[in-house]
Structure formats: C-alpha cells, structure tokens
Amino acid sequence: MGFSLKLQYCLVSVMVLLPAVCYSQDYFVKSRATYYGSPDCLGTPSGACGFGEYGKSVNDANVAGVSRLYKNGTGCGACYQVRCTNPQICADNGVNIVVTDYGEGDNTDFILSPRAYARMARPDTAAHLFAYGVVDVEYQRIPCQYGGYKTQVKVHEHSKYPNYLAIVVLYQAGKSEILSVDIWQEDCKEWIGMRRAYGAVFDMANPPSGDISLRFQVRGSAGLTWVQAPNVIPKYWKAGVAYETDIQLY
C-alpha cells in the first residue's frame, strides 16, 4: 500500500494467561480508521502480507492494512469487524474486513480499501464519511468464513523451481494464526522449519524433491496445535499456482 491487533507465581501466571486473553478478544476496542486511494476501490496486489491478487479481491475486496495488528506478519489473514461511531452516518454493523497489508496512518489501526470504508456508512451517507478522511471506530476480532473453500497453499510467484520455494497460505478460516511452517525432509526423517520471509510468506532454499508435505503451527480455537498437510505440493510444482489441502485451519 506504501504507507510507510507468592509474587513470582503471580507474575508467571500473568505472562502465561495474557496472550490467551488477547487472542480470544470478544469485545470492541476503540481506535481510528482511514482509507487509501484506489482507482477500482479494491485492495492492492502489492500488500506487505504477500497475498498478491488474492489480497486485492478476497472478501469482496473488503480488506485493510493494519499497523500494530500486523504482528510481524502473523496478523495477515485475520478478520475484524470494524464500525465507525458517528450514529448519523455510520451503519450499526460496520464492515467485516480481512488483513492483507501493513500500513500506518494518523493514529489509525486500520487503513481500509475504499470499498470497505464506504460499507461502514449508512445508505446515501458514504460521501459524508469519505469527507472526514479519518474517523473514530471500534473493532473486534471475528472468525474468517470462506464458504466452499478449504485452506490453500500457494507457491509464491518469487519461487524458482527447483532451487527456491516460497509459499503463502490462503483461505485461512476461523480465528487461526499461523506462527510457523515446517517442511518434511524425507532423507533425514525430520521436520525442518521454513523461514518467514515477510508477511505471510514462508520460504526455503533447496527444498526437498518429490511431493512436499507441510505442517503448520497454528494458534486457534483449540489453542496451540500442529496441523499437517501431507503431499500438499506436487513434485513438479509451479510458481503462482495454489494447491488445495484437505484441511481447514480454525
């Protein structure tokens, strides 16, 4: 987008419980939001999450760049309900967005696509909302829902067969967050961690030959778990192709 979510015992308990409390957010947080310029009102394919064209049109282009909610890329793909707070021009339910980019605005948590920004407004009041430029909002984390889609693993366009493999996960449902990705090394019978290159993109030089199995460390409704996707990427993979898995991350 270009703009450049007994004392020792007590202390330990707070450190352990706080991430769970933050993750299971089911209340609205006050913040601010703005929007970015777009000739077609859609998202941007060059977002920092690395989603490409998916980041432009996913969720009917109701997408956003975020700052602190970006979480060094872990926040990519998260869904939020965002609603502005002016009762004269703002719709009660606001808009549900997907995080596809990193962006910093005027003390804002969200920089929305024009389409998403307009959908916070009541009928016939979108022009008034755009005139503000920056508005007070409240938001909460919600489950992502992709009817008819299972989780997909896309071979990123920067990949170079067979010496460099980069991947990004698409259609990540629920409130899950992918913390890390491992790739199975058949010759040494062990899982090897991929590098988080940037955003939601994980990569590895000299990946294994043959069909590729992955496992994802996921923080979701079941807590911290590992989810495996056997043979998800075929031996003769191609850059830019998305391969459907038999799993769904929640």
PDB file of C-alpha atoms in Angstrom:
ATOM      1  CA  MET A   1       0.000   0.000   0.000  1.00  0.00           C
ATOM      2  CA  GLY A   2       3.017   2.235   0.500  1.00  0.00           C
ATOM      3  CA  PHE A   3       2.244   3.760   3.904  1.00  0.00           C
ATOM      4  CA  SER A   4       5.178   3.888   5.442  1.00  0.00           C
ATOM      5  CA  LEU A   5      -4.292  -6.287  16.641  1.00  0.00           C
ATOM      6  CA  LYS A   6       3.706 -15.869  46.018  1.00  0.00           C
ATOM      7  CA  LEU A   7       4.840 -12.546  43.588  1.00  0.00           C
ATOM      8  CA  GLN A   8       6.886 -14.754  41.266  1.00  0.00           C
ATOM      9  CA  TYR A   9       3.921 -17.096  40.847  1.00  0.00           C
ATOM     10  CA  CYS A  10       1.552 -14.240  40.038  1.00  0.00           C
ATOM     11  CA  LEU A  11       3.968 -12.756  37.520  1.00  0.00           C
ATOM     12  CA  VAL A  12       4.324 -16.070  35.726  1.00  0.00           C
ATOM     13  CA  SER A  13       0.553 -16.523  35.702  1.00  0.00           C
ATOM     14  CA  VAL A  14       0.065 -13.131  34.071  1.00  0.00           C
ATOM     15  CA  MET A  15       2.684 -13.864  31.440  1.00  0.00           C
ATOM     16  CA  VAL A  16       1.058 -17.178  30.593  1.00  0.00           C
ATOM     17  CA  LEU A  17      -2.543 -16.011  30.549  1.00  0.00           C
ATOM     18  CA  LEU A  18      -2.202 -12.637  28.843  1.00  0.00           C
ATOM     19  CA  PRO A  19      -1.668 -13.960  25.293  1.00  0.00           C
ATOM     20  CA  ALA A  20      -4.764 -16.140  25.644  1.00  0.00           C
ATOM     21  CA  VAL A  21      -6.804 -13.164  26.826  1.00  0.00           C
ATOM     22  CA  CYS A  22      -5.589 -11.007  23.947  1.00  0.00           C
ATOM     23  CA  TYR A  23      -6.183 -13.746  21.416  1.00  0.00           C
ATOM     24  CA  SER A  24      -9.734 -14.558  22.493  1.00  0.00           C
ATOM     25  CA  GLN A  25     -10.859 -10.951  22.043  1.00  0.00           C
ATOM     26  CA  ASP A  26     -14.659 -10.836  22.002  1.00  0.00           C
ATOM     27  CA  TYR A  27     -15.171  -7.157  22.798  1.00  0.00           C
ATOM     28  CA  PHE A  28     -14.858  -3.941  20.842  1.00  0.00           C
ATOM     29  CA  VAL A  29     -11.710  -1.827  21.018  1.00  0.00           C
ATOM     30  CA  LYS A  30     -11.794   1.880  20.245  1.00  0.00           C
ATOM     31  CA  SER A  31      -9.488   3.157  17.517  1.00  0.00           C
ATOM     32  CA  ARG A  32      -9.410   5.175  14.283  1.00  0.00           C
ATOM     33  CA  ALA A  33      -9.547   4.264  10.616  1.00  0.00           C
ATOM     34  CA  THR A  34      -8.886   5.855   7.270  1.00  0.00           C
ATOM     35  CA  TYR A  35      -8.742   4.654   3.657  1.00  0.00           C
ATOM     36  CA  TYR A  36      -6.262   4.563   0.800  1.00  0.00           C
ATOM     37  CA  GLY A  37      -6.617   5.654  -2.777  1.00  0.00           C
ATOM     38  CA  SER A  38      -7.528   3.000  -5.315  1.00  0.00           C
ATOM     39  CA  PRO A  39      -8.771   3.551  -8.876  1.00  0.00           C
ATOM     40  CA  ASP A  40     -11.017   0.470  -8.717  1.00  0.00           C
ATOM     41  CA  CYS A  41     -11.915   0.680  -4.980  1.00  0.00           C
ATOM     42  CA  LEU A  42     -10.388  -2.779  -4.442  1.00  0.00           C
ATOM     43  CA  GLY A  43      -7.406  -3.947  -2.406  1.00  0.00           C
ATOM     44  CA  THR A  44      -3.813  -3.806  -3.581  1.00  0.00           C
ATOM     45  CA  PRO A  45      -1.951  -6.812  -5.062  1.00  0.00           C
ATOM     46  CA  SER A  46       1.338  -5.462  -3.677  1.00  0.00           C
ATOM     47  CA  GLY A  47       0.367  -5.676   0.006  1.00  0.00           C
ATOM     48  CA  ALA A  48       3.001  -6.462   2.636  1.00  0.00           C
ATOM     49  CA  CYS A  49       1.375  -9.793   3.515  1.00  0.00           C
ATOM     50  CA  GLY A  50       2.428 -11.213   0.155  1.00  0.00           C
ATOM     51  CA  PHE A  51      -1.060 -12.338  -0.894  1.00  0.00           C
ATOM     52  CA  GLY A  52      -0.811 -10.853  -4.388  1.00  0.00           C
ATOM     53  CA  GLU A  53      -4.010 -10.789  -6.436  1.00  0.00           C
ATOM     54  CA  TYR A  54      -5.819 -12.720  -3.672  1.00  0.00           C
ATOM     55  CA  GLY A  55      -5.227  -9.716  -1.416  1.00  0.00           C
ATOM     56  CA  LYS A  56      -6.850  -7.471  -3.975  1.00  0.00           C
ATOM     57  CA  SER A  57     -10.198  -9.226  -4.260  1.00  0.00           C
ATOM     58  CA  VAL A  58     -10.637 -11.607  -1.284  1.00  0.00           C
ATOM     59  CA  ASN A  59     -13.740 -10.992   0.848  1.00  0.00           C
ATOM     60  CA  ASP A  60     -15.266  -8.944  -1.972  1.00  0.00           C
ATOM     61  CA  ALA A  61     -12.315  -6.534  -1.608  1.00  0.00           C
ATOM     62  CA  ASN A  62     -13.286  -5.601   1.959  1.00  0.00           C
ATOM     63  CA  VAL A  63      -9.661  -5.555   3.094  1.00  0.00           C
ATOM     64  CA  ALA A  64      -7.341  -3.382   5.155  1.00  0.00           C
ATOM     65  CA  GLY A  65      -3.789  -2.596   6.031  1.00  0.00           C
ATOM     66  CA  VAL A  66      -3.063  -2.528   9.763  1.00  0.00           C
ATOM     67  CA  SER A  67      -0.221  -1.293  11.947  1.00  0.00           C
ATOM     68  CA  ARG A  68       0.107  -2.904  15.386  1.00  0.00           C
ATOM     69  CA  LEU A  69      -2.326  -5.684  14.462  1.00  0.00           C
ATOM     70  CA  TYR A  70       0.086  -6.753  11.713  1.00  0.00           C
ATOM     71  CA  LYS A  71       2.158  -8.646  14.350  1.00  0.00           C
ATOM     72  CA  ASN A  72       5.209  -9.006  12.099  1.00  0.00           C
ATOM     73  CA  GLY A  73       3.089 -10.863   9.566  1.00  0.00           C
ATOM     74  CA  THR A  74       1.294 -13.232  11.951  1.00  0.00           C
ATOM     75  CA  GLY A  75      -1.754 -10.984  11.766  1.00  0.00           C
ATOM     76  CA  CYS A  76      -2.050 -11.423   7.999  1.00  0.00           C
ATOM     77  CA  GLY A  77      -5.331 -13.060   7.037  1.00  0.00           C
ATOM     78  CA  ALA A  78      -7.086 -12.151  10.301  1.00  0.00           C
ATOM     79  CA  CYS A  79     -10.663 -10.887  10.118  1.00  0.00           C
ATOM     80  CA  TYR A  80     -12.163  -7.980  12.051  1.00  0.00           C
ATOM     81  CA  GLN A  81     -15.500  -6.270  12.346  1.00  0.00           C
ATOM     82  CA  VAL A  82     -14.890  -2.533  12.084  1.00  0.00           C
ATOM     83  CA  ARG A  83     -17.605   0.047  12.610  1.00  0.00           C
ATOM     84  CA  CYS A  84     -17.427   3.821  12.804  1.00  0.00           C
ATOM     85  CA  THR A  85     -19.109   5.520  15.719  1.00  0.00           C
ATOM     86  CA  ASN A  86     -20.939   8.545  14.305  1.00  0.00           C
ATOM     87  CA  PRO A  87     -24.627   7.495  14.550  1.00  0.00           C
ATOM     88  CA  GLN A  88     -25.735   9.945  11.869  1.00  0.00           C
ATOM     89  CA  ILE A  89     -23.640   8.439   9.080  1.00  0.00           C
ATOM     90  CA  CYS A  90     -22.386   5.048  10.332  1.00  0.00           C
ATOM     91  CA  ALA A  91     -24.132   1.708   9.873  1.00  0.00           C
ATOM     92  CA  ASP A  92     -24.730  -0.324  13.016  1.00  0.00           C
ATOM     93  CA  ASN A  93     -22.749  -3.398  11.929  1.00  0.00           C
ATOM     94  CA  GLY A  94     -19.971  -1.685  10.008  1.00  0.00           C
ATOM     95  CA  VAL A  95     -17.892  -3.913   7.755  1.00  0.00           C
ATOM     96  CA  ASN A  96     -16.055  -7.227   8.120  1.00  0.00           C
ATOM     97  CA  ILE A  97     -12.529  -6.986   6.712  1.00  0.00           C
ATOM     98  CA  VAL A  98      -9.515  -9.227   6.059  1.00  0.00           C
ATOM     99  CA  VAL A  99      -5.989  -8.034   6.879  1.00  0.00           C
ATOM    100  CA  THR A 100      -3.907  -8.101   3.706  1.00  0.00           C
ATOM    101  CA  ASP A 101      -1.327  -5.359   4.223  1.00  0.00           C
ATOM    102  CA  TYR A 102       0.714  -3.258   6.636  1.00  0.00           C
ATOM    103  CA  GLY A 103       0.036   0.458   6.840  1.00  0.00           C
ATOM    104  CA  GLU A 104       0.419   3.404   9.208  1.00  0.00           C
ATOM    105  CA  GLY A 105      -1.910   6.377   9.216  1.00  0.00           C
ATOM    106  CA  ASP A 106      -2.858   9.204  11.576  1.00  0.00           C
ATOM    107  CA  ASN A 107      -3.017   7.164  14.812  1.00  0.00           C
ATOM    108  CA  THR A 108      -5.100   4.579  12.990  1.00  0.00           C
ATOM    109  CA  ASP A 109      -5.292   0.810  13.375  1.00  0.00           C
ATOM    110  CA  PHE A 110      -6.976   0.317  10.003  1.00  0.00           C
ATOM    111  CA  ILE A 111      -6.362   1.711   6.530  1.00  0.00           C
ATOM    112  CA  LEU A 112      -9.309   0.345   4.609  1.00  0.00           C
ATOM    113  CA  SER A 113      -9.883  -0.244   0.934  1.00  0.00           C
ATOM    114  CA  PRO A 114     -12.326   2.356  -0.423  1.00  0.00           C
ATOM    115  CA  ARG A 115     -14.984  -0.341  -0.771  1.00  0.00           C
ATOM    116  CA  ALA A 116     -14.630  -1.384   2.879  1.00  0.00           C
ATOM    117  CA  TYR A 117     -14.589   2.231   4.071  1.00  0.00           C
ATOM    118  CA  ALA A 118     -17.798   3.004   2.178  1.00  0.00           C
ATOM    119  CA  ARG A 119     -19.541  -0.022   3.690  1.00  0.00           C
ATOM    120  CA  MET A 120     -19.201   1.432   7.174  1.00  0.00           C
ATOM    121  CA  ALA A 121     -21.670   4.128   6.136  1.00  0.00           C
ATOM    122  CA  ARG A 122     -25.448   4.200   6.207  1.00  0.00           C
ATOM    123  CA  PRO A 123     -27.200   4.277   2.815  1.00  0.00           C
ATOM    124  CA  ASP A 124     -26.527   7.522   0.938  1.00  0.00           C
ATOM    125  CA  THR A 125     -24.006   8.792   3.518  1.00  0.00           C
ATOM    126  CA  ALA A 126     -20.758   7.350   2.117  1.00  0.00           C
ATOM    127  CA  ALA A 127     -19.741  10.712   0.641  1.00  0.00           C
ATOM    128  CA  HIS A 128     -20.015  12.303   4.083  1.00  0.00           C
ATOM    129  CA  LEU A 129     -17.871   9.529   5.556  1.00  0.00           C
ATOM    130  CA  PHE A 130     -15.171   9.970   2.914  1.00  0.00           C
ATOM    131  CA  ALA A 131     -15.163  13.715   3.592  1.00  0.00           C
ATOM    132  CA  TYR A 132     -13.940  13.039   7.142  1.00  0.00           C
ATOM    133  CA  GLY A 133     -10.901  11.133   5.882  1.00  0.00           C
ATOM    134  CA  VAL A 134     -10.145   9.713   9.335  1.00  0.00           C
ATOM    135  CA  VAL A 135     -12.948   8.517  11.618  1.00  0.00           C
ATOM    136  CA  ASP A 136     -13.303   7.081  15.110  1.00  0.00           C
ATOM    137  CA  VAL A 137     -14.091   3.363  15.017  1.00  0.00           C
ATOM    138  CA  GLU A 138     -14.401   0.343  17.252  1.00  0.00           C
ATOM    139  CA  TYR A 139     -13.352  -3.140  16.200  1.00  0.00           C
ATOM    140  CA  GLN A 140     -13.313  -6.762  17.312  1.00  0.00           C
ATOM    141  CA  ARG A 141     -11.676  -9.933  16.029  1.00  0.00           C
ATOM    142  CA  ILE A 142     -14.129 -12.267  14.293  1.00  0.00           C
ATOM    143  CA  PRO A 143     -13.795 -15.684  12.602  1.00  0.00           C
ATOM    144  CA  CYS A 144     -12.988 -15.644   8.908  1.00  0.00           C
ATOM    145  CA  GLN A 145     -15.526 -17.539   6.803  1.00  0.00           C
ATOM    146  CA  TYR A 146     -14.886 -18.767   3.272  1.00  0.00           C
ATOM    147  CA  GLY A 147     -17.859 -20.824   2.121  1.00  0.00           C
ATOM    148  CA  GLY A 148     -16.817 -23.589  -0.254  1.00  0.00           C
ATOM    149  CA  TYR A 149     -13.073 -23.078   0.197  1.00  0.00           C
ATOM    150  CA  LYS A 150     -10.602 -25.220   2.091  1.00  0.00           C
ATOM    151  CA  THR A 151      -7.178 -23.917   3.056  1.00  0.00           C
ATOM    152  CA  GLN A 152      -4.911 -23.495   0.047  1.00  0.00           C
ATOM    153  CA  VAL A 153      -1.125 -23.334  -0.193  1.00  0.00           C
ATOM    154  CA  LYS A 154       0.023 -21.054  -2.966  1.00  0.00           C
ATOM    155  CA  VAL A 155       3.509 -21.296  -4.407  1.00  0.00           C
ATOM    156  CA  HIS A 156       4.563 -17.671  -4.430  1.00  0.00           C
ATOM    157  CA  GLU A 157       5.462 -16.039  -7.730  1.00  0.00           C
ATOM    158  CA  HIS A 158       9.013 -15.387  -6.469  1.00  0.00           C
ATOM    159  CA  SER A 159       9.676 -19.157  -6.301  1.00  0.00           C
ATOM    160  CA  LYS A 160      12.236 -20.653  -8.703  1.00  0.00           C
ATOM    161  CA  TYR A 161      11.811 -24.342  -9.432  1.00  0.00           C
ATOM    162  CA  PRO A 162      13.510 -26.444  -8.107  1.00  0.00           C
ATOM    163  CA  ASN A 163      16.001 -24.396  -6.044  1.00  0.00           C
ATOM    164  CA  TYR A 164      13.836 -21.904  -4.151  1.00  0.00           C
ATOM    165  CA  LEU A 165      10.339 -22.397  -2.750  1.00  0.00           C
ATOM    166  CA  ALA A 166       8.196 -19.697  -1.169  1.00  0.00           C
ATOM    167  CA  ILE A 167       4.623 -20.288  -0.049  1.00  0.00           C
ATOM    168  CA  VAL A 168       1.674 -18.336   1.324  1.00  0.00           C
ATOM    169  CA  VAL A 169      -1.498 -19.771   2.894  1.00  0.00           C
ATOM    170  CA  LEU A 170      -4.859 -18.671   1.502  1.00  0.00           C
ATOM    171  CA  TYR A 171      -8.429 -19.033   2.850  1.00  0.00           C
ATOM    172  CA  GLN A 172      -7.330 -19.295   6.470  1.00  0.00           C
ATOM    173  CA  ALA A 173     -10.666 -19.641   8.270  1.00  0.00           C
ATOM    174  CA  GLY A 174     -11.726 -19.085  11.873  1.00  0.00           C
ATOM    175  CA  LYS A 175      -9.540 -17.055  14.212  1.00  0.00           C
ATOM    176  CA  SER A 176      -6.383 -19.027  13.491  1.00  0.00           C
ATOM    177  CA  GLU A 177      -2.899 -17.541  13.287  1.00  0.00           C
ATOM    178  CA  ILE A 178      -0.030 -19.372  11.591  1.00  0.00           C
ATOM    179  CA  LEU A 179       3.040 -18.995  13.771  1.00  0.00           C
ATOM    180  CA  SER A 180       5.445 -21.192  11.791  1.00  0.00           C
ATOM    181  CA  VAL A 181       5.646 -23.676   8.923  1.00  0.00           C
ATOM    182  CA  ASP A 182       7.787 -26.837   8.718  1.00  0.00           C
ATOM    183  CA  ILE A 183       8.648 -28.906   5.665  1.00  0.00           C
ATOM    184  CA  TRP A 184       9.259 -32.678   5.779  1.00  0.00           C
ATOM    185  CA  GLN A 185      12.778 -33.811   4.857  1.00  0.00           C
ATOM    186  CA  GLU A 186      12.376 -37.441   3.827  1.00  0.00           C
ATOM    187  CA  ASP A 187      16.104 -38.178   3.568  1.00  0.00           C
ATOM    188  CA  CYS A 188      16.758 -37.341   7.226  1.00  0.00           C
ATOM    189  CA  LYS A 189      13.243 -38.143   8.505  1.00  0.00           C
ATOM    190  CA  GLU A 190      12.636 -34.838  10.255  1.00  0.00           C
ATOM    191  CA  TRP A 191      10.695 -31.608  10.042  1.00  0.00           C
ATOM    192  CA  ILE A 192      12.723 -28.548   9.081  1.00  0.00           C
ATOM    193  CA  GLY A 193      11.454 -25.034   9.749  1.00  0.00           C
ATOM    194  CA  MET A 194      10.858 -22.685   6.853  1.00  0.00           C
ATOM    195  CA  ARG A 195      11.814 -19.029   7.193  1.00  0.00           C
ATOM    196  CA  ARG A 196       9.186 -16.324   7.483  1.00  0.00           C
ATOM    197  CA  ALA A 197      10.465 -14.235   4.615  1.00  0.00           C
ATOM    198  CA  TYR A 198       7.982 -11.392   5.101  1.00  0.00           C
ATOM    199  CA  GLY A 199       4.329 -11.011   5.913  1.00  0.00           C
ATOM    200  CA  ALA A 200       2.592 -14.358   5.427  1.00  0.00           C
ATOM    201  CA  VAL A 201       5.289 -15.688   3.072  1.00  0.00           C
ATOM    202  CA  PHE A 202       7.484 -18.612   4.209  1.00  0.00           C
ATOM    203  CA  ASP A 203      10.438 -19.787   2.140  1.00  0.00           C
ATOM    204  CA  MET A 204      13.299 -22.296   1.862  1.00  0.00           C
ATOM    205  CA  ALA A 205      16.302 -22.644  -0.404  1.00  0.00           C
ATOM    206  CA  ASN A 206      16.906 -26.092  -1.920  1.00  0.00           C
ATOM    207  CA  PRO A 207      13.574 -27.604  -0.836  1.00  0.00           C
ATOM    208  CA  PRO A 208      13.116 -31.397  -0.870  1.00  0.00           C
ATOM    209  CA  SER A 209      12.495 -33.118  -4.184  1.00  0.00           C
ATOM    210  CA  GLY A 210       9.339 -35.113  -4.697  1.00  0.00           C
ATOM    211  CA  ASP A 211       5.921 -34.323  -3.290  1.00  0.00           C
ATOM    212  CA  ILE A 212       6.165 -31.826  -0.430  1.00  0.00           C
ATOM    213  CA  SER A 213       4.465 -32.247   2.965  1.00  0.00           C
ATOM    214  CA  LEU A 214       3.990 -29.296   5.295  1.00  0.00           C
ATOM    215  CA  ARG A 215       2.905 -28.779   8.865  1.00  0.00           C
ATOM    216  CA  PHE A 216       1.640 -25.543  10.366  1.00  0.00           C
ATOM    217  CA  GLN A 217       1.970 -24.380  13.961  1.00  0.00           C
ATOM    218  CA  VAL A 218      -1.414 -22.777  14.496  1.00  0.00           C
ATOM    219  CA  ARG A 219      -2.854 -20.732  17.320  1.00  0.00           C
ATOM    220  CA  GLY A 220      -6.610 -21.083  17.063  1.00  0.00           C
ATOM    221  CA  SER A 221      -9.778 -22.120  18.850  1.00  0.00           C
ATOM    222  CA  ALA A 222      -8.077 -25.343  20.037  1.00  0.00           C
ATOM    223  CA  GLY A 223      -5.079 -23.458  21.430  1.00  0.00           C
ATOM    224  CA  LEU A 224      -1.579 -24.079  20.075  1.00  0.00           C
ATOM    225  CA  THR A 225      -1.538 -27.059  17.703  1.00  0.00           C
ATOM    226  CA  TRP A 226       0.314 -28.554  14.752  1.00  0.00           C
ATOM    227  CA  VAL A 227      -1.693 -29.295  11.613  1.00  0.00           C
ATOM    228  CA  GLN A 228      -0.210 -31.466   8.870  1.00  0.00           C
ATOM    229  CA  ALA A 229      -0.844 -31.261   5.144  1.00  0.00           C
ATOM    230  CA  PRO A 230       0.729 -34.391   3.568  1.00  0.00           C
ATOM    231  CA  ASN A 231       1.919 -34.178  -0.031  1.00  0.00           C
ATOM    232  CA  VAL A 232       0.184 -30.853  -0.485  1.00  0.00           C
ATOM    233  CA  ILE A 233       2.633 -29.549  -3.096  1.00  0.00           C
ATOM    234  CA  PRO A 234       3.366 -31.850  -6.061  1.00  0.00           C
ATOM    235  CA  LYS A 235       6.867 -32.806  -7.163  1.00  0.00           C
ATOM    236  CA  TYR A 236       6.786 -30.610 -10.246  1.00  0.00           C
ATOM    237  CA  TRP A 237       5.333 -27.511  -8.612  1.00  0.00           C
ATOM    238  CA  LYS A 238       4.898 -24.243 -10.430  1.00  0.00           C
ATOM    239  CA  ALA A 239       5.248 -20.674  -9.215  1.00  0.00           C
ATOM    240  CA  GLY A 240       1.944 -18.850  -8.925  1.00  0.00           C
ATOM    241  CA  VAL A 241      -0.193 -21.986  -8.543  1.00  0.00           C
ATOM    242  CA  ALA A 242      -2.379 -22.546  -5.460  1.00  0.00           C
ATOM    243  CA  TYR A 243      -2.817 -26.153  -4.277  1.00  0.00           C
ATOM    244  CA  GLU A 244      -5.872 -27.095  -2.213  1.00  0.00           C
ATOM    245  CA  THR A 245      -5.330 -29.002   1.035  1.00  0.00           C
ATOM    246  CA  ASP A 246      -7.636 -31.446   2.829  1.00  0.00           C
ATOM    247  CA  ILE A 247      -7.528 -29.300   5.961  1.00  0.00           C
ATOM    248  CA  GLN A 248      -9.176 -26.168   7.223  1.00  0.00           C
ATOM    249  CA  LEU A 249      -7.466 -24.002   9.796  1.00  0.00           C
ATOM    250  CA  TYR A 250      -9.730 -22.763  12.580  1.00  0.00           C
TER     251      TYR A 250
END
